[in-house]
C-alpha cells in the first residue's frame, strides 16, 4: 500500500488502488500555470480544468459558451504546472453530443496535456463514455447537478431529493461505471444518497456538495480562495484562505481537511 506522499505520479491504477484502500482523493480546479503548480506542490491529487472557467475566469453567466478551443488553451497552460497530479479536463457544452465529436474534442484535450476527460450526464452519454473508453481515453463522469443542463434543470439545484430521482441517480452511477468511466463526480446530491452510491461503486467518487461519504472531494479554486465570482455562493463552498494564510497554505489546508475527513462537514453538505 502506498501513502499519498509516496505517490510520485497519479495514474489510473493509483486511483483504483486509492478506492480499494479507502484513501481519500483531493481534487481542485485550476486554469493557469501558477495555480496549477501551487495545487501540485500542496497535496492536490487531481487538477480539474473545469468549464467553470466560463464563469470564474471569463465572467460569463453559465458554462454554456465555453468552447473546445478555450478548454484546450487552459489545459495546455495548466499541464505545464503539473508533475504529480493527474490532469482532468472538461468536454465543454455539446462537444460530447455524439461519440465522434467527443473523440475529436478529447484528442485535442489529451494532446494539450489532459490525462482524463470529464463529461456530464448518463442516458445517451453512455454510448459516448463507452466509445471513448474503448479507445483508451480515460473518462470521468459527472452526475447530479450537471451545470451544462442548467436550462433544462431550471437553475443550480440539489438533485436526487425524491425517491424516484435518487433511484435514477443510483442507476446512472452504476451505468457510467459499467460503460467504462474511471471516476465519478457527484455534484449537489444529498449526503446519504452520495454515500450509498459510493459504497456501491467500483470506481472512486468525488463529491462537490455531496457530503463526507464520497471517496474524495473537489472545489473550484476561486471558491477555496474566497473570491466573489458574482454568482450566489452555494452551501458547499468553504473559504480556506483565512485559515491557510496564503494561497499555498489554503490549498494545503483544504487537502489536509479532505484527507482527515473534516471537510466537507454537515454545514457544507445537503
Ligand atoms: O467545471 C467545474 O469546475 C466542475 C466542478 C465544479 C466539478 O465541473
Tab-separated table of C-alpha atoms and ligand atoms in Angstrom:
chain	number	residue	atom	x	y	z
A	1	UNK	CA	0.000	0.000	0.000
A	2	UNK	CA	1.460	3.445	-0.991
A	3	UNK	CA	0.605	6.513	1.036
A	4	UNK	CA	-0.380	9.701	-0.790
A	5	UNK	CA	3.048	11.215	-0.033
A	6	UNK	CA	4.779	8.274	-1.715
A	7	UNK	CA	2.822	8.616	-4.955
A	8	UNK	CA	5.153	10.264	-7.451
A	9	UNK	CA	2.557	10.483	-10.225
A	10	UNK	CA	-1.173	9.850	-10.115
A	11	UNK	CA	-2.289	7.265	-12.690
A	12	UNK	CA	-5.455	5.249	-13.310
A	13	UNK	CA	-4.102	2.210	-11.372
A	14	UNK	CA	-3.172	4.528	-8.464
A	15	UNK	CA	-6.743	5.909	-8.410
A	16	UNK	CA	-8.202	2.402	-8.383
A	17	UNK	CA	-5.835	1.435	-5.546
A	18	UNK	CA	-6.855	4.523	-3.529
A	19	UNK	CA	-10.501	3.412	-3.805
A	20	UNK	CA	-9.667	-0.154	-2.742
A	21	UNK	CA	-7.574	1.049	0.190
A	22	UNK	CA	-10.024	3.737	1.329
A	23	UNK	CA	-7.616	6.684	0.828
A	24	UNK	CA	-9.414	9.958	0.168
A	25	UNK	CA	-8.716	11.863	-3.054
A	26	UNK	CA	-8.202	15.614	-3.271
A	27	UNK	CA	-9.243	17.405	-6.452
A	28	UNK	CA	-9.145	21.133	-7.192
A	29	UNK	CA	-9.777	23.201	-10.293
A	30	UNK	CA	-7.024	25.308	-11.865
A	31	UNK	CA	-6.978	27.336	-15.025
A	32	UNK	CA	-3.406	28.583	-15.346
A	33	UNK	CA	0.189	27.529	-14.776
A	34	UNK	CA	0.825	29.320	-11.465
A	35	UNK	CA	-2.201	27.956	-9.615
A	36	UNK	CA	-1.722	24.511	-11.166
A	37	UNK	CA	1.797	24.441	-9.752
A	38	UNK	CA	0.544	25.591	-6.340
A	39	UNK	CA	-2.013	22.764	-6.361
A	40	UNK	CA	0.559	20.200	-7.458
A	41	UNK	CA	3.015	21.206	-4.731
A	42	UNK	CA	0.461	21.371	-1.913
A	43	UNK	CA	-1.184	17.979	-1.826
A	44	UNK	CA	-3.741	18.004	-4.649
A	45	UNK	CA	-4.055	14.607	-6.373
A	46	UNK	CA	-6.225	15.595	-9.344
A	47	UNK	CA	-6.355	19.000	-11.023
A	48	UNK	CA	-9.503	19.756	-12.979
A	49	UNK	CA	-9.574	22.272	-15.806
A	50	UNK	CA	-13.295	22.776	-15.361
A	51	UNK	CA	-15.582	24.509	-17.790
A	52	UNK	CA	-16.402	26.555	-14.671
A	53	UNK	CA	-13.701	28.736	-16.220
A	54	UNK	CA	-16.535	30.252	-18.237
A	55	UNK	CA	-17.932	31.697	-15.011
A	56	UNK	CA	-14.875	32.302	-12.803
A	57	UNK	CA	-12.276	33.266	-15.435
A	58	UNK	CA	-14.356	34.643	-18.322
A	59	UNK	CA	-17.131	36.195	-16.200
A	60	UNK	CA	-19.986	34.559	-18.094
A	61	UNK	CA	-23.375	33.601	-16.646
A	62	UNK	CA	-23.044	29.851	-17.262
A	63	UNK	CA	-20.662	27.231	-18.673
A	64	UNK	CA	-22.553	27.002	-21.985
A	65	UNK	CA	-20.407	29.475	-24.007
A	66	UNK	CA	-17.138	27.641	-23.242
A	67	UNK	CA	-15.523	26.147	-26.356
A	68	UNK	CA	-13.104	23.301	-27.074
A	69	UNK	CA	-10.526	25.967	-28.022
A	70	UNK	CA	-10.936	27.606	-24.569
A	71	UNK	CA	-10.533	24.252	-22.825
A	72	UNK	CA	-7.533	23.305	-24.943
A	73	UNK	CA	-5.747	26.577	-24.190
A	74	UNK	CA	-6.277	26.319	-20.409
A	75	UNK	CA	-5.407	22.602	-20.407
A	76	UNK	CA	-2.115	23.367	-22.107
A	77	UNK	CA	-1.057	26.077	-19.650
A	78	UNK	CA	-2.176	24.039	-16.615
A	79	UNK	CA	-0.327	20.933	-17.869
A	80	UNK	CA	2.962	22.852	-17.720
A	81	UNK	CA	2.455	23.375	-13.973
A	82	UNK	CA	1.910	19.733	-13.028
A	83	UNK	CA	4.254	16.896	-12.191
A	84	UNK	CA	2.412	14.719	-9.689
A	85	UNK	CA	-1.302	15.434	-10.022
A	86	UNK	CA	-3.479	13.869	-12.710
A	87	UNK	CA	-4.922	16.424	-15.140
A	88	UNK	CA	-8.643	16.096	-15.917
A	89	UNK	CA	-10.281	18.444	-18.464
A	90	UNK	CA	-13.943	19.072	-19.154
A	91	UNK	CA	-15.541	18.352	-22.500
A	92	UNK	CA	-17.473	21.625	-22.920
A	93	UNK	CA	-21.137	22.044	-23.832
A	94	UNK	CA	-22.232	19.747	-26.702
A	95	UNK	CA	-18.660	18.842	-27.670
A	96	UNK	CA	-19.706	15.377	-26.419
A	97	UNK	CA	-23.095	15.328	-28.175
A	98	UNK	CA	-22.001	12.377	-30.347
A	99	UNK	CA	-19.221	9.803	-29.917
A	100	UNK	CA	-17.326	11.187	-32.924
A	101	UNK	CA	-17.485	14.808	-31.720
A	102	UNK	CA	-16.392	13.697	-28.253
A	103	UNK	CA	-13.476	11.768	-29.725
A	104	UNK	CA	-12.249	14.817	-31.670
A	105	UNK	CA	-12.572	17.096	-28.619
A	106	UNK	CA	-10.878	14.505	-26.374
A	107	UNK	CA	-7.966	14.164	-28.792
A	108	UNK	CA	-7.464	17.954	-28.631
A	109	UNK	CA	-7.546	17.908	-24.804
A	110	UNK	CA	-5.257	14.879	-24.451
A	111	UNK	CA	-2.786	16.367	-26.937
A	112	UNK	CA	-2.818	19.551	-24.822
A	113	UNK	CA	-1.844	17.502	-21.758
A	114	UNK	CA	-5.078	16.178	-20.211
A	115	UNK	CA	-4.917	12.646	-18.841
A	116	UNK	CA	-8.680	12.178	-18.489
A	117	UNK	CA	-11.744	13.935	-19.895
A	118	UNK	CA	-14.859	14.696	-17.857
A	119	UNK	CA	-18.341	14.657	-19.319
A	120	UNK	CA	-21.747	15.341	-17.837
A	121	UNK	CA	-24.763	13.045	-17.732
A	122	UNK	CA	-25.788	9.440	-18.458
A	123	UNK	CA	-28.575	8.440	-20.937
A	124	UNK	CA	-27.205	8.914	-24.470
A	125	UNK	CA	-23.809	9.825	-22.946
A	126	UNK	CA	-23.309	6.158	-22.002
A	127	UNK	CA	-22.576	5.430	-25.655
A	128	UNK	CA	-20.065	8.319	-25.664
A	129	UNK	CA	-18.344	7.061	-22.491
A	130	UNK	CA	-18.080	3.546	-23.944
A	131	UNK	CA	-16.770	4.861	-27.282
A	132	UNK	CA	-14.017	6.897	-25.580
A	133	UNK	CA	-13.078	4.246	-23.007
A	134	UNK	CA	-12.786	1.584	-25.737
A	135	UNK	CA	-10.289	3.918	-27.430
A	136	UNK	CA	-8.169	4.135	-24.258
A	137	UNK	CA	-9.327	7.638	-23.338
A	138	UNK	CA	-9.838	7.779	-19.558
A	139	UNK	CA	-13.257	9.206	-18.697
A	140	UNK	CA	-14.584	10.918	-15.584
A	141	UNK	CA	-18.367	11.019	-15.422
A	142	UNK	CA	-20.245	13.917	-13.763
A	143	UNK	CA	-23.733	13.261	-12.335
A	144	UNK	CA	-26.205	15.015	-10.024
A	145	UNK	CA	-26.271	18.737	-10.751
A	146	UNK	CA	-24.828	18.917	-14.260
A	147	UNK	CA	-24.279	22.645	-14.983
A	148	UNK	CA	-24.390	22.175	-18.773
A	149	UNK	CA	-28.067	21.164	-18.308
A	150	UNK	CA	-28.934	24.346	-16.382
A	151	UNK	CA	-31.624	25.378	-18.893
A	152	UNK	CA	-33.400	22.022	-18.567
A	153	UNK	CA	-32.943	21.867	-14.775
A	154	UNK	CA	-34.211	25.432	-14.338
A	155	UNK	CA	-31.308	26.504	-12.118
A	156	UNK	CA	-28.482	25.181	-9.984
A	157	UNK	CA	-30.456	22.947	-7.613
A	158	UNK	CA	-29.765	19.918	-5.414
A	159	UNK	CA	-30.569	16.720	-7.353
A	160	UNK	CA	-31.846	13.294	-6.240
A	161	UNK	CA	-34.041	14.562	-3.422
A	162	UNK	CA	-37.092	12.351	-4.034
A	163	UNK	CA	-37.010	8.549	-4.183
A	164	UNK	CA	-37.565	8.340	-7.962
A	165	UNK	CA	-34.758	10.807	-8.704
A	166	UNK	CA	-32.491	9.057	-6.195
A	167	UNK	CA	-33.145	5.673	-7.822
A	168	UNK	CA	-32.349	7.150	-11.244
A	169	UNK	CA	-29.081	8.597	-9.921
A	170	UNK	CA	-28.081	5.244	-8.390
A	171	UNK	CA	-28.831	3.513	-11.713
A	172	UNK	CA	-26.904	6.163	-13.694
A	173	UNK	CA	-23.888	5.842	-11.393
A	174	UNK	CA	-23.776	2.082	-11.965
A	175	UNK	CA	-24.284	2.547	-15.722
A	176	UNK	CA	-21.438	5.056	-16.232
A	177	UNK	CA	-19.016	2.738	-14.427
A	178	UNK	CA	-20.218	-0.208	-16.494
A	179	UNK	CA	-19.730	1.877	-19.681
A	180	UNK	CA	-16.086	2.413	-18.769
A	181	UNK	CA	-15.806	5.606	-16.672
A	182	UNK	CA	-12.851	5.535	-14.256
A	183	UNK	CA	-14.012	8.293	-11.903
A	184	UNK	CA	-17.362	9.815	-10.930
A	185	UNK	CA	-18.016	13.396	-9.811
A	186	UNK	CA	-21.261	13.803	-7.825
A	187	UNK	CA	-22.438	17.422	-7.577
A	188	UNK	CA	-25.151	18.727	-5.244
A	189	UNK	CA	-26.554	15.407	-4.081
A	190	UNK	CA	-27.889	14.644	-0.568
A	191	UNK	CA	-25.113	13.164	1.615
A	192	UNK	CA	-26.924	9.893	2.324
A	193	UNK	CA	-27.508	9.234	-1.388
A	194	UNK	CA	-23.891	10.078	-2.307
A	195	UNK	CA	-22.632	7.763	0.451
A	196	UNK	CA	-24.858	4.930	-0.803
A	197	UNK	CA	-23.666	5.446	-4.393
A	198	UNK	CA	-20.049	5.493	-3.184
A	199	UNK	CA	-20.279	2.246	-1.262
A	200	UNK	CA	-21.919	0.514	-4.252
A	201	UNK	CA	-19.471	1.985	-6.766
A	202	UNK	CA	-16.492	0.137	-8.221
A	203	UNK	CA	-14.919	3.465	-9.251
A	204	UNK	CA	-13.918	6.351	-6.958
A	205	UNK	CA	-16.495	9.089	-6.369
A	206	UNK	CA	-15.542	12.745	-5.936
A	207	UNK	CA	-18.119	14.946	-4.261
A	208	UNK	CA	-18.910	18.639	-4.511
A	209	UNK	CA	-21.891	19.429	-2.341
A	210	UNK	CA	-22.288	15.659	-1.867
A	211	UNK	CA	-21.266	15.246	1.765
A	212	UNK	CA	-18.450	13.418	3.545
A	213	UNK	CA	-19.270	9.906	2.284
A	214	UNK	CA	-17.578	10.203	-1.126
A	215	UNK	CA	-14.103	8.843	-1.883
A	216	UNK	CA	-12.805	12.360	-2.490
A	217	UNK	CA	-13.722	15.987	-2.877
A	218	UNK	CA	-13.418	18.744	-5.485
A	219	UNK	CA	-13.717	22.518	-5.096
A	220	UNK	CA	-13.491	25.390	-7.529
A	221	UNK	CA	-10.202	27.227	-6.837
A	222	UNK	CA	-11.862	30.657	-6.678
A	223	UNK	CA	-14.293	29.377	-4.016
A	224	UNK	CA	-11.464	27.921	-1.915
A	225	UNK	CA	-9.755	31.342	-2.049
A	226	UNK	CA	-12.951	33.192	-1.093
A	227	UNK	CA	-13.173	35.188	-4.328
A	228	UNK	CA	-16.549	36.710	-5.145
A	229	UNK	CA	-17.450	35.361	-8.591
A	230	UNK	CA	-20.589	37.492	-8.793
A	231	UNK	CA	-22.744	34.350	-8.513
A	232	UNK	CA	-24.710	33.104	-5.490
A	233	UNK	CA	-22.365	31.177	-3.187
A	234	UNK	CA	-23.504	27.548	-2.789
A	235	UNK	CA	-23.689	25.958	0.670
A	236	UNK	CA	-20.799	23.571	-0.014
A	237	UNK	CA	-18.260	26.363	-0.597
A	238	UNK	CA	-15.621	26.987	2.075
A	239	UNK	CA	-13.014	29.766	2.069
A	240	UNK	CA	-9.727	28.151	3.182
A	241	UNK	CA	-7.646	31.305	2.717
A	242	UNK	CA	-8.472	32.691	6.162
A	243	UNK	CA	-7.186	29.552	7.881
A	244	UNK	CA	-4.330	28.884	5.415
A	245	UNK	CA	-2.926	32.428	5.352
A	246	UNK	CA	-1.578	32.197	1.792
A	247	UNK	CA	-2.544	30.524	-1.491
A	248	UNK	CA	-0.198	27.600	-0.771
A	249	UNK	CA	-1.452	27.419	2.829
A	250	UNK	CA	-5.111	27.486	1.758
A	251	UNK	CA	-4.618	24.648	-0.726
A	252	UNK	CA	-2.640	22.613	1.828
A	253	UNK	CA	-5.340	23.221	4.486
A	254	UNK	CA	-8.039	22.076	2.039
A	255	UNK	CA	-6.057	18.945	1.111
A	256	UNK	CA	-5.460	18.097	4.773
A	257	UNK	CA	-9.138	18.638	5.677
A	258	UNK	CA	-10.311	16.359	2.857
A	259	UNK	CA	-7.812	13.654	3.856
A	260	UNK	CA	-8.647	13.729	7.563
A	261	UNK	CA	-12.391	13.748	6.807
A	262	UNK	CA	-13.118	17.127	8.456
A	263	UNK	CA	-14.232	18.655	5.127
A	264	UNK	CA	-16.933	18.560	3.985
A	265	UNK	CA	-18.858	18.654	7.269
A	266	UNK	CA	-22.638	18.904	7.805
A	267	UNK	CA	-22.533	22.708	7.443
A	268	UNK	CA	-21.215	22.302	3.885
A	269	UNK	CA	-23.448	19.391	2.842
A	270	UNK	CA	-27.092	18.754	1.907
B	1	LIG	O1	-16.374	22.851	-14.139
B	1	LIG	C1	-16.067	22.539	-12.974
B	1	LIG	O2	-15.292	23.210	-12.286
B	1	LIG	C2	-16.663	21.326	-12.431
B	1	LIG	C3	-16.557	21.099	-10.951
B	1	LIG	C4	-17.494	22.007	-10.254
B	1	LIG	C5	-16.774	19.689	-10.597
B	1	LIG	O3	-17.238	20.574	-13.141
